[in-house]
C-alpha cells in the first residue's frame, strides 16, 4: 500500500488516496473470488496543502491511506441534539445549515464528506451526482430512510447509516400513554372540561387490569410495551414470526398466531414495520375477526391500518376506541373522518419526541457517521458496499435465487413457533475454497427478514441482523462431479422446528424445504417439501396440493383467466399417477381473494397457499 505523502511532497503535487482491495489472505486461509485485488487511485479535490493529517483506515472492503489537509466536513441539514453535534465536532468540521432548498443542498454537497438528515431532507440521485464523489456517508437520524435514494447511494459508493435503537423506550412509553389515556377518555374529557362542561358519566372508562393486550410485532418497542403492560396487570400475548420463544417467556408473554391474537385481544398495540406484507394488515377482513369492543393503539407506521376500514369498524361498534400517533399521510387532512372521530385519540407522531430520545438519536447517528468516515462499517448500515462487477455478474442469478428462496420460505411459516434454525445447502462442482457463499447467505437472510421487518439487510449487516433475531444459520456444501464452469447447481433452504401454512412444504425430515436452480439465467423453484416442481421465480406463486386427476390444470387456469390473471408457468410434481400432487403456478398479477377462495373450494384441492415475490 502506498505510504502517506509527506508535507513537502503534498505541497508540490495533488494529494492522492490509494484504495487497495484486501487480498483473500488477509481474511481467511483460502482465496475467495469475492475479494479480488483491485487498485485505483483517485485525486482528492478541494484540498489545501497548507495543513496535513495522515490517515489510514481499514474495513472489510478497502484499506485507505491518504494525506489530507484537514478534518472532514459534515453537513447537518436538520436540527440535531447538542450531544451529537459535540461528538461530531471532535472529529470533523460541522456545517449546520437548516431548511436548505433542494438547489442549495446540491450546491453545498460537493464540499462535504458526510451529510446528516432527519425525515425532511430529500437525498436524491441528483444530490449524489452533484457531490462529485466526495460524499462518503449519509446518516439518517432516525429509523426510516424513505427520503434517501439507496440505489443512487450505492452506485456512488456512499454508505447510508441510520439510528434505529435510541428511541425505543420513548416509543414504548408513548404507546402506554395512549393506551391508558384512551381507556380513560383523558383527551375527550380534557376538551370537554375546557369547553365549560362537566360530564362525568359520559367519560366512564375501562380498566386495564385483567384485560388481554395483543402486541403485534414483538421487536424492541413491542417487547418494551409488553413489559410495561404486564406491570399494569394486563395479560399480554404477542404475534411475531421471529420472536424467540425464550425471550417472550422471560417477559411473561405468550406467542400466538395472528388470528388468535386478533380474536382474543381486548386491546391491540401495533409495533410492526410498514412492508408490502404488513401494508393495511388491519382491514375490513381482520377487523371482522376481532372481539366486539376492541381498542387499537398504533405508534408504528400509519400504513399498517386501512384508515377507511377503521372508521367503518368504529361506526359499527367493532372497534370501541383507537389511539393513533401515525397516519398514512402526515399530516392528515384537516377534515379526516378518522382524526375527527369522537372515539379516536390522536397525536402528531410523537413516539420519539422526548428530550432523552432526541439526544440518544443524535449520539447514535454521530457515532455511526464518524465511524464510517474512519473506514469502519457500522452495523446500522442500510446499503451494501459495491461488489466487483465480475463477481456480481457471475453470481447475479444465484443472488436473486437466494433472496427469493428466503422470501418464499418465511411466508410458509405459520405463526406462533418462531423462526430459529435455518440450514442452507449449496450443491456445486467447485471446490469449497473456490466458492465464497457470504453474498448468497446474506441474500437468504435478506429474504427471510425483510418481508416482515423494517431492517434493510445487505452484505454488511446480514449476519448481525440474523444474530440479533436469534436466527441460527448453518451452511452445508455438496461437491458434485462435473464441470465447475457454473458456480452452483442448486441452493436448498430448510427451516426447522416450525409449522407450515402449506403442509406439503414439510419434507420427510420434518423441515420446511425449498430448493431452486438457475436455468438460462432465470431463478426457478425446483422442489417444495418432497415434491419436484419447476416454476420460474418471477411474479408470484400459488402452491396447491391436490389429488392427481385430469382437468385440474384447466380448472385452476380458468379461474385465474376469468380475472385476467396471467399464468407465466405451471408445473405439477406428484408421488405417483392418481395420487397426491403439488401444482406450482407462477402468476404475473395479484389474484383477488375471491379467485383464491374458488381455487380452495375445488374438491380435489386439499390445501393451497399464495406466496408473494
mmCIF file of C-alpha atoms in Angstrom, residues 117-118 139-145 161-164 167 361 365:
data_model
loop_
_atom_site.group_PDB
_atom_site.id
_atom_site.type_symbol
_atom_site.label_atom_id
_atom_site.label_comp_id
_atom_site.label_asym_id
_atom_site.label_seq_id
_atom_site.Cartn_x
_atom_site.Cartn_y
_atom_site.Cartn_z
ATOM 1 C CA UNK A 117 -30.553 14.394 7.791
ATOM 2 C CA UNK A 118 -33.819 13.620 9.520
ATOM 3 C CA UNK A 139 -26.602 9.486 8.195
ATOM 4 C CA UNK A 140 -30.349 9.360 8.866
ATOM 5 C CA UNK A 141 -31.116 10.485 12.424
ATOM 6 C CA UNK A 142 -33.977 8.045 12.926
ATOM 7 C CA UNK A 143 -35.178 4.735 11.525
ATOM 8 C CA UNK A 144 -36.904 5.269 8.181
ATOM 9 C CA UNK A 145 -34.797 6.020 5.106
ATOM 10 C CA UNK A 161 -26.455 4.569 8.087
ATOM 11 C CA UNK A 162 -29.398 5.161 10.406
ATOM 12 C CA UNK A 163 -30.130 5.263 14.154
ATOM 13 C CA UNK A 164 -32.711 2.558 14.872
ATOM 14 C CA UNK A 167 -35.917 5.952 20.506
ATOM 15 C CA UNK A 361 -30.610 9.511 18.347
ATOM 16 C CA UNK A 365 -26.069 8.738 14.350
#
